[in-house]
Structures are given as structure tokens and as C-alpha cells.
PDB file of C-alpha atoms and ligand atoms in Angstrom:
ATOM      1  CA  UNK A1144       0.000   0.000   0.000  1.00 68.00           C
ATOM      2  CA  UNK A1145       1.452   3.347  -0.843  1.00 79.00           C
ATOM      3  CA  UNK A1146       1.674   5.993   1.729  1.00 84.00           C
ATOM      4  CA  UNK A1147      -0.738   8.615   0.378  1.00 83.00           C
ATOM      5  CA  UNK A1148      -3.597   5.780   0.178  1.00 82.00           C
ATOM      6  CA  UNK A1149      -2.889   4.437   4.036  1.00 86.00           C
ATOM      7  CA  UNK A1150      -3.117   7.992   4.677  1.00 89.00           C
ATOM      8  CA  UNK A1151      -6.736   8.249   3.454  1.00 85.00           C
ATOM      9  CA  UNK A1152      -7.445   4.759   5.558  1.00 81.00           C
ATOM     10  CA  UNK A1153      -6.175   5.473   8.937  1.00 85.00           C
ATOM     11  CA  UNK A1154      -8.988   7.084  11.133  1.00 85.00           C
ATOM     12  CA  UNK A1155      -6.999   9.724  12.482  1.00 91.00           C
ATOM     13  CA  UNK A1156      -9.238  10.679  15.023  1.00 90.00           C
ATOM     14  CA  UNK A1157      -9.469   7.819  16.680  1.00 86.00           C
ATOM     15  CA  UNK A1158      -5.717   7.486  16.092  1.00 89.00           C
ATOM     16  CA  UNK A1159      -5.468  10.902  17.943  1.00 91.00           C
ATOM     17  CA  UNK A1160      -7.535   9.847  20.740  1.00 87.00           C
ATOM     18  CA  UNK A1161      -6.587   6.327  21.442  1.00 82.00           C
ATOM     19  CA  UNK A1162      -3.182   7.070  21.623  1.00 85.00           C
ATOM     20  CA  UNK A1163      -3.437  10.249  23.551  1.00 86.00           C
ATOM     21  CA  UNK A1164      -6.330   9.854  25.447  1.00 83.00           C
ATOM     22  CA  UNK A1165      -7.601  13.127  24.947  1.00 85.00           C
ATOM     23  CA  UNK A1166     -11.487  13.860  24.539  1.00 84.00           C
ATOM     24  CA  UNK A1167     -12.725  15.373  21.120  1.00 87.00           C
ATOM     25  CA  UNK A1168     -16.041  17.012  20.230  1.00 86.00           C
ATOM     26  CA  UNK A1169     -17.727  17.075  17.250  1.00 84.00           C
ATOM     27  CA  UNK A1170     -17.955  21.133  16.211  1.00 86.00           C
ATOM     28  CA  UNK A1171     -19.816  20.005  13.003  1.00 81.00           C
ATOM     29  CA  UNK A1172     -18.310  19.778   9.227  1.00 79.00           C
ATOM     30  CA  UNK A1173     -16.126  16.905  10.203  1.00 82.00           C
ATOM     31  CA  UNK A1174     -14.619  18.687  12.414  1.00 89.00           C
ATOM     32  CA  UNK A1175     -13.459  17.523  15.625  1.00 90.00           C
ATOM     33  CA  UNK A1176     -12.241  19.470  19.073  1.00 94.00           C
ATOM     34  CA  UNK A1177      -9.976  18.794  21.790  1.00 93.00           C
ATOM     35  CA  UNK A1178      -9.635  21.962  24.663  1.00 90.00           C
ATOM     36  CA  UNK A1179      -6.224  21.136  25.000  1.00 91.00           C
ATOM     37  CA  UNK A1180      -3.389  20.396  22.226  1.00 95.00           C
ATOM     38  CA  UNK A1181      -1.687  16.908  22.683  1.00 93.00           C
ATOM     39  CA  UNK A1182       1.230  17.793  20.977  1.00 93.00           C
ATOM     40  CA  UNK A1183       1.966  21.391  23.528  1.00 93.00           C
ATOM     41  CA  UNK A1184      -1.355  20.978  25.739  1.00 90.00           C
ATOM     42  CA  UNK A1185      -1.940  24.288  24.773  1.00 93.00           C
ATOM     43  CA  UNK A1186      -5.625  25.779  25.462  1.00 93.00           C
ATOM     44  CA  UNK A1187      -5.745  27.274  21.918  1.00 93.00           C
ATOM     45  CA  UNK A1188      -7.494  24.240  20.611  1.00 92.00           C
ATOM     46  CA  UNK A1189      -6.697  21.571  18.708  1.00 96.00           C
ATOM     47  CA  UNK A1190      -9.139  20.525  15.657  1.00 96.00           C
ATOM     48  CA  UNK A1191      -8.795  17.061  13.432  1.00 95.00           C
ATOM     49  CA  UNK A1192     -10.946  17.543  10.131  1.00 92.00           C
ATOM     50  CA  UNK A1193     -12.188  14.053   8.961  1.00 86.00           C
ATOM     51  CA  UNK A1194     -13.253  15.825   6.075  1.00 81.00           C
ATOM     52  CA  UNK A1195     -11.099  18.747   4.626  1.00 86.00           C
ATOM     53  CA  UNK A1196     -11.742  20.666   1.363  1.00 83.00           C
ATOM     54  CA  UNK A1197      -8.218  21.245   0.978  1.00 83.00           C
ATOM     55  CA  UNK A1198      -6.605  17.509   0.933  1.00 85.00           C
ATOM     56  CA  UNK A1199      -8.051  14.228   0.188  1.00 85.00           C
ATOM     57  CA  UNK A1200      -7.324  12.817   4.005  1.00 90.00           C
ATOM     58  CA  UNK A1201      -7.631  13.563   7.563  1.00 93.00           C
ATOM     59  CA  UNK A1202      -5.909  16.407   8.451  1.00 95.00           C
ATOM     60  CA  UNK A1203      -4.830  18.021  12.511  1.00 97.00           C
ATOM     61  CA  UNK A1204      -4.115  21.552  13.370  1.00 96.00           C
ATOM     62  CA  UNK A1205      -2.748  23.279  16.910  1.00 96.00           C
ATOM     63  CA  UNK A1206      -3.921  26.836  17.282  1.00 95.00           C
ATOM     64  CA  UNK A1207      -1.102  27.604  19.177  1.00 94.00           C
ATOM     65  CA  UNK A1208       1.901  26.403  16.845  1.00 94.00           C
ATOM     66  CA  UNK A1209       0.305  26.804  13.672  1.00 94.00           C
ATOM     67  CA  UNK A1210       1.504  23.122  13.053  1.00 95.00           C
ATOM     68  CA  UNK A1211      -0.402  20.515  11.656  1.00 95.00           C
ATOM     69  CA  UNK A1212      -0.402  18.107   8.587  1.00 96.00           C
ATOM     70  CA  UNK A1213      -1.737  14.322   8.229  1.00 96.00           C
ATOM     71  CA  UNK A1214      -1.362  11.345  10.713  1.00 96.00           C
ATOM     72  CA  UNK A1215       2.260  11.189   9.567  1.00 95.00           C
ATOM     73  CA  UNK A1216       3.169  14.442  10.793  1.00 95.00           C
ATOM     74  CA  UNK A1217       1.094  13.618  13.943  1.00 96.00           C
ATOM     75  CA  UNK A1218       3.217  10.622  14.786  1.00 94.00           C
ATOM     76  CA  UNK A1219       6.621  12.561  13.792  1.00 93.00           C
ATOM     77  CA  UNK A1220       5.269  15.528  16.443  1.00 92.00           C
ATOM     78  CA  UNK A1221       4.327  13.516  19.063  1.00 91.00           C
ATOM     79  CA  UNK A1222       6.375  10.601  19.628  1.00 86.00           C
ATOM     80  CA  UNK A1223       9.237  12.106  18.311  1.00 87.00           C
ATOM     81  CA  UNK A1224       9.674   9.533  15.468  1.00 86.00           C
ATOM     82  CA  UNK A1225      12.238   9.359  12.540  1.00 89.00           C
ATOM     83  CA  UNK A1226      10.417   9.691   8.427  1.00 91.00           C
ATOM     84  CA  UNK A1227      10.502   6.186   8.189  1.00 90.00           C
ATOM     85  CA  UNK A1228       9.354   4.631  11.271  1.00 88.00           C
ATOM     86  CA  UNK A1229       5.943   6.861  11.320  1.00 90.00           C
ATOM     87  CA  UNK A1230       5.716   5.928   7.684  1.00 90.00           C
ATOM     88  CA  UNK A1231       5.707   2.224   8.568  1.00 87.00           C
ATOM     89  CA  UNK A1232       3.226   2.366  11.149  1.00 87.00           C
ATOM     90  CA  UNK A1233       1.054   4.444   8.996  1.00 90.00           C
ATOM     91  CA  UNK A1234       1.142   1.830   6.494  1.00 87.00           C
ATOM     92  CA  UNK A1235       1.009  -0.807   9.021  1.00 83.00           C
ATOM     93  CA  UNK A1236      -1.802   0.712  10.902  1.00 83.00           C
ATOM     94  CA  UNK A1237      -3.692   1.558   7.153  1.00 80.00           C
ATOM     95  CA  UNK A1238      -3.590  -2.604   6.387  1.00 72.00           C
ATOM     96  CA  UNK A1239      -4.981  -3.336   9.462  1.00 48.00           C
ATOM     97  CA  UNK A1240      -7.704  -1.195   9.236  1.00 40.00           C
ATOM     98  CA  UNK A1241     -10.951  -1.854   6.879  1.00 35.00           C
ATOM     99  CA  UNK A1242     -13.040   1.413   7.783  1.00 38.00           C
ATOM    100  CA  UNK A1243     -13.369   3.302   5.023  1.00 36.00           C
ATOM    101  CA  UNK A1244     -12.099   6.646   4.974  1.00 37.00           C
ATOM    102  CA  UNK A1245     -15.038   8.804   5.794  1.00 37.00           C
ATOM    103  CA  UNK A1246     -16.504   8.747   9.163  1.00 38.00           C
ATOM    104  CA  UNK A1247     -20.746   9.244   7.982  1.00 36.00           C
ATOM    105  CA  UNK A1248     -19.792   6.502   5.930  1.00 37.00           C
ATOM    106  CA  UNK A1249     -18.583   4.165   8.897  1.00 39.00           C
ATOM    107  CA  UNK A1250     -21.267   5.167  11.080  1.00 37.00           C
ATOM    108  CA  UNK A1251     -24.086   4.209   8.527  1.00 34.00           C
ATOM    109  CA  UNK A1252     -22.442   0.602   7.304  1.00 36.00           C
ATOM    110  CA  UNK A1253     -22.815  -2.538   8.784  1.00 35.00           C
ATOM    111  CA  UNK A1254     -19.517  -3.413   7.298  1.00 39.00           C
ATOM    112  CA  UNK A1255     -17.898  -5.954   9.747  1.00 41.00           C
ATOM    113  CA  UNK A1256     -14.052  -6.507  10.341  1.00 45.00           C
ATOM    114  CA  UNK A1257     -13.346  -9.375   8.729  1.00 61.00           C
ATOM    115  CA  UNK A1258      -9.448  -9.846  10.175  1.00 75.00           C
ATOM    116  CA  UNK A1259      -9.515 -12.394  13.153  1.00 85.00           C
ATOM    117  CA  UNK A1260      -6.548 -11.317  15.793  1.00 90.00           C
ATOM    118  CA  UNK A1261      -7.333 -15.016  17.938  1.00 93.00           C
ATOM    119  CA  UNK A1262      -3.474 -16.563  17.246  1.00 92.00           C
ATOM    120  CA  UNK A1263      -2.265 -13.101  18.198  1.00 92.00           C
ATOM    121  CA  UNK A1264      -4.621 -12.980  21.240  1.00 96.00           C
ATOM    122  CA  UNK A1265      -3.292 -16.698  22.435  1.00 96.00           C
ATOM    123  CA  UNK A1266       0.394 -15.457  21.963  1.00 94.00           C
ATOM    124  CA  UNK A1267      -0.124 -12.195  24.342  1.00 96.00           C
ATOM    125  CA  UNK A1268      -1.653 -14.248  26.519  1.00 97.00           C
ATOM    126  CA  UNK A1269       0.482 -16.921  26.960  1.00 96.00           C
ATOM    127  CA  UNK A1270       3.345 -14.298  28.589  1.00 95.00           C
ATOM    128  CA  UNK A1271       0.041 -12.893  30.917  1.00 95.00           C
ATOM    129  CA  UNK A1272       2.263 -14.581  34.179  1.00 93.00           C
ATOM    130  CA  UNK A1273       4.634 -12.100  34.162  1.00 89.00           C
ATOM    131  CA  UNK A1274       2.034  -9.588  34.491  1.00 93.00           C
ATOM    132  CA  UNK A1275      -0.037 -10.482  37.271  1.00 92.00           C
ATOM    133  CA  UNK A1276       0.793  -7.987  39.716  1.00 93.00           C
ATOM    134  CA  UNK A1277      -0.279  -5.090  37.337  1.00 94.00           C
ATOM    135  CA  UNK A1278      -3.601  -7.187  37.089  1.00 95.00           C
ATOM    136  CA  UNK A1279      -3.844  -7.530  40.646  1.00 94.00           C
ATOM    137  CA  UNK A1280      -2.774  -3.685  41.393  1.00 93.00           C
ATOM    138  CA  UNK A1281      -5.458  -2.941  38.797  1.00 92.00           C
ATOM    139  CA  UNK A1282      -8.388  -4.909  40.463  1.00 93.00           C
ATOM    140  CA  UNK A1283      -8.041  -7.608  37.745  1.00 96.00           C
ATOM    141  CA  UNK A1284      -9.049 -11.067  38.865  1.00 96.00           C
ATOM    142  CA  UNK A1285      -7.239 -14.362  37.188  1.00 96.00           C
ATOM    143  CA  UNK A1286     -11.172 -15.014  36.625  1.00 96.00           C
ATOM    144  CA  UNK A1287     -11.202 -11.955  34.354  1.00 97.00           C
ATOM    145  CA  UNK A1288      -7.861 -11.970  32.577  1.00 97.00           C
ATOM    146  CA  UNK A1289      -8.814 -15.851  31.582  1.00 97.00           C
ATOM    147  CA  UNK A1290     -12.624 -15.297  30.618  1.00 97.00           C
ATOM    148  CA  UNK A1291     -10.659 -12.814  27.711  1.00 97.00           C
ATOM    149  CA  UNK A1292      -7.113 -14.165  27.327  1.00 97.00           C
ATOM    150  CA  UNK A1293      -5.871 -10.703  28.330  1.00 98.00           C
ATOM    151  CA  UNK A1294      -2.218 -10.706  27.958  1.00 97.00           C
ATOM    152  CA  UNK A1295       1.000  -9.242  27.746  1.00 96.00           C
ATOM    153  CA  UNK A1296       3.170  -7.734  24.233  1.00 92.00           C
ATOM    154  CA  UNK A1297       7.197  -7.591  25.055  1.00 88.00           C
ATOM    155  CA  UNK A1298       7.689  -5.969  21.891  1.00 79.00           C
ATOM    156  CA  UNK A1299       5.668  -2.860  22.593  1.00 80.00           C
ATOM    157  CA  UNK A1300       5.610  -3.274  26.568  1.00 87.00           C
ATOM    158  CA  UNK A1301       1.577  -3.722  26.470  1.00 91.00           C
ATOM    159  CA  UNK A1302      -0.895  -4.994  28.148  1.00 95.00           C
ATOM    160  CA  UNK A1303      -3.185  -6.371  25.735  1.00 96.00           C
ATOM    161  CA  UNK A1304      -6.914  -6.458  25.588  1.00 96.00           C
ATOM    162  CA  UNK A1305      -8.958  -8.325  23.150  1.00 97.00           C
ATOM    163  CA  UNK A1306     -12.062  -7.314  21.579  1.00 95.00           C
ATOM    164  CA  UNK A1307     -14.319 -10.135  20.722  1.00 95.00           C
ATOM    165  CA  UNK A1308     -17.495 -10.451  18.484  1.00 91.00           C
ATOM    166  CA  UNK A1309     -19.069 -14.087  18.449  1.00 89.00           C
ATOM    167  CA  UNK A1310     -16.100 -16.388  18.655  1.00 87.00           C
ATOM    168  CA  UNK A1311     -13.470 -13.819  16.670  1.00 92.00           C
ATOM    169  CA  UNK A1312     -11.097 -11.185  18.456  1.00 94.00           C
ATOM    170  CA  UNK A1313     -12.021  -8.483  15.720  1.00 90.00           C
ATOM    171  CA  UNK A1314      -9.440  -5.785  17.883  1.00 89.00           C
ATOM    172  CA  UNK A1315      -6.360  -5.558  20.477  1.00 92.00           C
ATOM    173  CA  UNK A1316      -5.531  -2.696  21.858  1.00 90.00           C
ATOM    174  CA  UNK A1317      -2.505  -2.259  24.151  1.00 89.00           C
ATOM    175  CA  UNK A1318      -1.842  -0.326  26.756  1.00 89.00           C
ATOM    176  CA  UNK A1319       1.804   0.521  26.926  1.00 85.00           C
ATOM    177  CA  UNK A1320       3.152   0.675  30.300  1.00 88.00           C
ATOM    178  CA  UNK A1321       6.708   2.633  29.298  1.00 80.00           C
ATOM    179  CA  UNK A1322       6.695   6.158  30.420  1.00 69.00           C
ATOM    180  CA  UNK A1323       6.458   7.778  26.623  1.00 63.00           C
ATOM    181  CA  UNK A1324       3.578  10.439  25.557  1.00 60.00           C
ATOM    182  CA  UNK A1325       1.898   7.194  23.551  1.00 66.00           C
ATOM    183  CA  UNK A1326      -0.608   5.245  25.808  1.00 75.00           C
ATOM    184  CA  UNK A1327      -2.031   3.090  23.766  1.00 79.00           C
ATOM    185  CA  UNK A1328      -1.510   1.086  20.455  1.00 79.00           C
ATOM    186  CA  UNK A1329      -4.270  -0.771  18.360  1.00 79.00           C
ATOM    187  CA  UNK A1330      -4.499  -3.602  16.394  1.00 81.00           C
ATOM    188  CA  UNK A1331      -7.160  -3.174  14.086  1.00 76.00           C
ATOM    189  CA  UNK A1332     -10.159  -0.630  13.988  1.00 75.00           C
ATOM    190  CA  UNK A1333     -11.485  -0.274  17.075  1.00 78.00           C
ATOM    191  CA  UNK A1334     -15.050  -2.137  18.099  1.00 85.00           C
ATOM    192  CA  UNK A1335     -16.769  -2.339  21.241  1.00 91.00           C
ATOM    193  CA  UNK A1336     -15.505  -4.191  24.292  1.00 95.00           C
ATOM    194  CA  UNK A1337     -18.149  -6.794  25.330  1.00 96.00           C
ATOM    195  CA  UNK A1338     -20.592  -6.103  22.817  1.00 93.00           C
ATOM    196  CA  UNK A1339     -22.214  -9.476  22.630  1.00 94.00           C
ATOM    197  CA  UNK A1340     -23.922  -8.872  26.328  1.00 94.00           C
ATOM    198  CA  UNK A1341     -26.896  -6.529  24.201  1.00 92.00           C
ATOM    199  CA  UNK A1342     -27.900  -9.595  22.400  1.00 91.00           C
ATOM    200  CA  UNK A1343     -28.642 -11.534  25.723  1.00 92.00           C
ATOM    201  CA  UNK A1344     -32.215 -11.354  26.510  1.00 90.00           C
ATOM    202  CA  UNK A1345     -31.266 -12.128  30.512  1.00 92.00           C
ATOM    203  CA  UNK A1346     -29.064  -8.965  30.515  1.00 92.00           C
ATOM    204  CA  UNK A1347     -31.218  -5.552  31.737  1.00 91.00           C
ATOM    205  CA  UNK A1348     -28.786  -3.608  33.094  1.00 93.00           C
ATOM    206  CA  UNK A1349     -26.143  -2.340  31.328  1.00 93.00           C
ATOM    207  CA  UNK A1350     -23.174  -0.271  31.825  1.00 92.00           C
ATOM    208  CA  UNK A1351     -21.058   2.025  28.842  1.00 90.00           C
ATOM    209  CA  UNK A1352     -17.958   2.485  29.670  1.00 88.00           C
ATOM    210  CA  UNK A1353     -15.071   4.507  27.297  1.00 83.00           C
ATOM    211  CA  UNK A1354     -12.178   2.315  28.452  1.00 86.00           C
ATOM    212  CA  UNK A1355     -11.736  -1.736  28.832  1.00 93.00           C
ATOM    213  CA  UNK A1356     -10.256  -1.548  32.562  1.00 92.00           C
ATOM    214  CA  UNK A1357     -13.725   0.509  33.555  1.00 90.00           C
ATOM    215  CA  UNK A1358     -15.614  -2.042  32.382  1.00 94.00           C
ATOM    216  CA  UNK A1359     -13.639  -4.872  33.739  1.00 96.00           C
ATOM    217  CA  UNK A1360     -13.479  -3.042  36.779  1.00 93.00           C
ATOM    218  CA  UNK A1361     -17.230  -3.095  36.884  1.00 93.00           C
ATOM    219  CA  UNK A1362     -17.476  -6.803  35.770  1.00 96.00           C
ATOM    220  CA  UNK A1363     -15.247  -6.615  39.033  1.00 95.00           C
ATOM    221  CA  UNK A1364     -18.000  -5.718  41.011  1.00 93.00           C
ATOM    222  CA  UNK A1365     -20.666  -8.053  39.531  1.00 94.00           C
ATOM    223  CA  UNK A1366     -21.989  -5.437  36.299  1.00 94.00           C
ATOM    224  CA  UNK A1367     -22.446  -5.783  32.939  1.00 95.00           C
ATOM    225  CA  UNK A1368     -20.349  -3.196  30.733  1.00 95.00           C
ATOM    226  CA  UNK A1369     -20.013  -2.383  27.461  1.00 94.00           C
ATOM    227  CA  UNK A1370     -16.910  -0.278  26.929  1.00 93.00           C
ATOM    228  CA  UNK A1371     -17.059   1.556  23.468  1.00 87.00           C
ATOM    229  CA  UNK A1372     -12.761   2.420  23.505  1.00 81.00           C
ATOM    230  CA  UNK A1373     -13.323   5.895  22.411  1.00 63.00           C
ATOM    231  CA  UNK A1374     -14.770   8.998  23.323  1.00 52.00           C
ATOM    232  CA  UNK A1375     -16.071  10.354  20.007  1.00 54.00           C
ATOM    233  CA  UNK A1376     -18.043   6.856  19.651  1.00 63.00           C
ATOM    234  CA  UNK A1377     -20.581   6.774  22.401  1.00 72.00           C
ATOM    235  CA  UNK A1378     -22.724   8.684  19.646  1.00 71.00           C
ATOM    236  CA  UNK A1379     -21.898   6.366  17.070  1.00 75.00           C
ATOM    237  CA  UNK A1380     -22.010   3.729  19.665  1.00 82.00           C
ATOM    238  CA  UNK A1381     -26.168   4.616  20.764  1.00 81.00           C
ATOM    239  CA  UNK A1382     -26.806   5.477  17.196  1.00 81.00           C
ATOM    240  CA  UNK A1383     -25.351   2.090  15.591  1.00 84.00           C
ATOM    241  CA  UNK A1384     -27.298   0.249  18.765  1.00 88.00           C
ATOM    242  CA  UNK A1385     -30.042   1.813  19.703  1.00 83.00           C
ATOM    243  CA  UNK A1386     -32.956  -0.618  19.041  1.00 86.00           C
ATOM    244  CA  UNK A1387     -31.121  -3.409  21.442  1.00 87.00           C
ATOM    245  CA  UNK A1388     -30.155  -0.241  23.713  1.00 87.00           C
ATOM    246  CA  UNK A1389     -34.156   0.032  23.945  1.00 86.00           C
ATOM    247  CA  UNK A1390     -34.677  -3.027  25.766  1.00 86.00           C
ATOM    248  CA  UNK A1391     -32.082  -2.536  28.459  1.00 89.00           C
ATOM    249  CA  UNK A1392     -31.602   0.183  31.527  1.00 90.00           C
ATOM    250  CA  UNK A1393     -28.191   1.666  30.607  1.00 90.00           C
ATOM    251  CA  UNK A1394     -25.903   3.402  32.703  1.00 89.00           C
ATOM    252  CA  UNK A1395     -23.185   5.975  31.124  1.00 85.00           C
ATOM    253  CA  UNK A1396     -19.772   6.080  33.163  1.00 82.00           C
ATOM    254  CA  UNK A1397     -17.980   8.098  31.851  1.00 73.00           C
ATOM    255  CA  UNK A1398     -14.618  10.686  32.716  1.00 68.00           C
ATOM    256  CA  UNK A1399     -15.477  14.054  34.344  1.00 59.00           C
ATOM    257  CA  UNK A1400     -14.192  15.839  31.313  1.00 57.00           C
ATOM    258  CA  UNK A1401     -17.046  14.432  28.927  1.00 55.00           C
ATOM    259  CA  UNK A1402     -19.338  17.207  28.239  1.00 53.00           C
ATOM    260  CA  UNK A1403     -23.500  16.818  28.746  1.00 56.00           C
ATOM    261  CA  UNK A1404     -24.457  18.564  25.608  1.00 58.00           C
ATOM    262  CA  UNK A1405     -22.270  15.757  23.697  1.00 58.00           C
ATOM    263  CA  UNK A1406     -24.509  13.428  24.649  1.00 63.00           C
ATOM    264  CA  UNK A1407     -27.794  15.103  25.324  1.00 63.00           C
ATOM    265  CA  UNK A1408     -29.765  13.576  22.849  1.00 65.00           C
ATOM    266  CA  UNK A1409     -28.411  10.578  24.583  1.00 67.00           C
ATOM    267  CA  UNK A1410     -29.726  11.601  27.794  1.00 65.00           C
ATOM    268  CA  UNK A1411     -33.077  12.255  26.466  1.00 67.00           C
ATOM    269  CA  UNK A1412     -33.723   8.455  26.304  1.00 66.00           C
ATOM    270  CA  UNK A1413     -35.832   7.608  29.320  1.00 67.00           C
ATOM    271  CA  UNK A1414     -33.778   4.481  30.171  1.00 69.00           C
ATOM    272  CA  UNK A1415     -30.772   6.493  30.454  1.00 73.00           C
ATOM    273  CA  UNK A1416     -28.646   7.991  33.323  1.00 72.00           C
ATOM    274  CA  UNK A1417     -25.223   8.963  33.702  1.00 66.00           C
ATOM    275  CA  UNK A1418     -22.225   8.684  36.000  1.00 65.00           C
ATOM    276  CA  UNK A1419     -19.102  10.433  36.701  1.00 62.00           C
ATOM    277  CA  UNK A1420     -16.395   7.436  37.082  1.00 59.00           C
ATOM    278  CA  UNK A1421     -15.344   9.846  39.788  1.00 55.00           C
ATOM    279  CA  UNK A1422     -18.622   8.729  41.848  1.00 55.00           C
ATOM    280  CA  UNK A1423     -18.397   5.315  41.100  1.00 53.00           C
ATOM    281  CA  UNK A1424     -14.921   5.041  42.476  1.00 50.00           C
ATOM    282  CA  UNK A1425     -13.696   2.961  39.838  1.00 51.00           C
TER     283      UNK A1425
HETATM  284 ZN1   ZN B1536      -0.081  22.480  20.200  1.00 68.10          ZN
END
């Protein structure tokens, strides 16, 4: 795949987010916001445009520098990467990817991910001994970390967390545990956590988590959770689902820096309340 085509492919806001962690909102247009730059954490804003008129992929801009570009010059500002190493992950993370380019079009197809990461699951978690104590630190029963072969990358220092759908791990994200800017890295496009649980009729109260450890955490505790592994996709997430999200009582938990008018319509649903994961103590 050639470079200009993988950038087209890559979702770069969910690049931007997953890796970061910041929190985006949509400001129409494509357009995306975060408050704070992740590059200089400048308050100036920070906007990724899904959509631009002026290039035919994603493109990022700080207020404050006046820098921005495409996903490549994302990765060479913010981990501090050589040409050809961001290059190769672009194209790397481009061939793992099947969502198409624009994100209306993603939201409205039923497309599925047809790449199965199960042999790469059973490798990560065949090195999960050495990693018990971060488990165990992070409230993470053997119980848990068995019921969904969560494991352990060398190569990228990650722990890694497996997405399933049916009997196929359709995602893996890692969460790196060196000290660097990047916190996580994904395999794949990223899907749900636990998103089988809204099929199951015996199932009525749910919980929607952003991030896999919340909604182990609350598995923890004896809850159901959904965790939808990215901030701008709790939208998507109730739009793409909200016929089986009808039938259940669902609580949001999310981090105190989500904003209520991103979700209000969300909120309007009568079987719908929200939670600070502040409150919950998770
Ligand atoms: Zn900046």
C-alpha cells in the first residue's frame, strides 16, 4: 500500500484519541475538538478535520503552533519519530484497518471486520504470568484476565486487551506501560468491548464504559459493561445500537471531562442515566 492511500485509511481521530487519550467534540463539518493540544497541551485548541476541502485525508491543526499536517506528521510531532518509522506504522496501521475513509460513511455501514486477531490474542496471553501484579494492582481477577485471554506484548511493553465479536477477536488494543507520551496502540479498527452482552435477553442492566479496565473493573463488582474504547463513539455507539439499547436500563460512566451537551440527545432516552467514574470510584 502506498503511503498517500494508508493515509486516506487510517482514522486519524481515533488514532489521535486512542493514543493520547484526549477527549474530542464534534464542532460540526467533520470537524473535531480537543480543549487542550496533545502535541503542547496548549488551550488554543486543537481541531482534526475528517473531512477537509483542501486535501483528500484527515488532516490536525494546533492553534497555538500553527503546526499541523496528516497522521504522519502527527506521529513525527508527538512521539518524536524518525520519516521512516511513522511511515511504517502508517502503512502498518492503514492494512490493518478496513473502515473506510469517511466517518458518515462508517457510522451508517454494517460493514464488519473481517481480520480475526485469535493466534495473536493466544500469543499475548500466553506471557500474561509475568504480568499479574499489574492485574492484581489494577483490580483484575485471574477469573477476568482468563474469561478474555488478556495478555502481555514484550515488543511494545503492552498490556493487551482483546475485543471479541461471536467467537473472533475483531481488535487488540494495548496499553503501553513505558513512560512515553503514547498510551495506547491498536491492532485493528477499534469495536466495542463486550458487545455481545446486548444480544442476551437475561441482561437488563447495562453499563457504557469509554475504556476496557472501567468495564472490567465493573465486571469486578458483579456489572455488565459495554466499553465503546473511544470517546467520540458513544454517539456512534447509541446510534449504531439503539434498538437493542431500547430493551435494556443503561448506565453511562464516563470521565469528568465528557461534556452533557455531547450526549444530550443521549440523555433524552428515558432508560438512560449517567455517572461520573469519579462517583463510582472505579
Ligand atoms: Zn499544540
Amino acid at each position: 500500500m502506498d503511503i498517500d492511500r494508508a493515509k486516506q485509511e487510517v482514522d486519524l481521530l481515533n488514532y489521535i484519541e486512542s493514543t493520547t487519550g484526549k477527549t474530542f467534540k464534534s464542532v460540526g463539518n467533520g470537524t473535531y475538538r480537543a480543549s487542550n493540544c496533545p502535541i503542547c497541551d496548549s488551550t488554543n485548541g486543537f481541531n482534526v478535520n475528517l473531512n477537509p476541502s483542501n486535501s483528500n485525508y484527515p488532516l490536525w491543526k494546533c492553534f497555538k503552533s500553527g503546526k499541523g499536517g496528516s497522521i504522519i506528521d502527527f506521529i513525527l510531532e508527538y512521539e518524536g519519530l524518525d520519516i521512516k518509522t511513522a511511515t511504517k506504522r502508517v502503512i502498518e496501521l492503514a492494512g490493518g484497518s478496513i473502515e473506510p475513509m469517511k466517518r458518515e460513511q462508517t457510522s451508517n455501514s454494517k460493514k464488519s471486520n473481517n481480520k480475526d486477531y485469535s493466534s495473536l490474542t493466544e500469543k499475548y496471553y500466553s506471557n500474561v504470568d509475568d504480568m499479574i501484579d499489574y492485574f492484581k494492582v489494577r483490580g483484575i481477577s485471574k477469573k477476568l484476565i482468563d474469561k478474555y485471554k488478556l495478555g502481555y506484548d514484550s515488543k511494545y511493553n503492552g498490556i493487551t486487551l482483546p475485543v471479541y465479536k461471536g467467537d473472533k477477536v475483531v481488535f487488540i488494543t494495548k496499553r503501553l506501560l513505558d513512560n512515553n507520551k503514547m498510551k495506547y496502540y491498536n491492532e485493528g479498527s477499534p469495536a466495542p468491548f463486550n458487545i455481545d452482552i446486548l444480544a442476551d435477553k437475561e441482561v437488563k442492566d447495562i453499563f457504557i464504559t469509554e475504556g476496557i479496565f472501567d468495564a472490567l473493573s465493573l465486571e469486578e463488582l458483579g456489572y455488565k459493561a459495554i466499553a465503546t474504547n473511544s470517546t467520540s463513539n458513544i454517539d456512534k455507539f447509541f446510534k449504531e445500537y439503539k434498538d437493542q439499547l431500547k430493551e435494556k436500563n443503561v448506565f453511562i460512566a464516563v470521565d469528568n471531562d465528557v461534556s452533557n451537551d455531547k450526549i444530550k440527545d443521549i440523555l433524552k432516552l428515558s432508560n438512560v442515566n449517567m455517572f461520573f467514574n469519579s462517583s463510582l470510584n472505579i
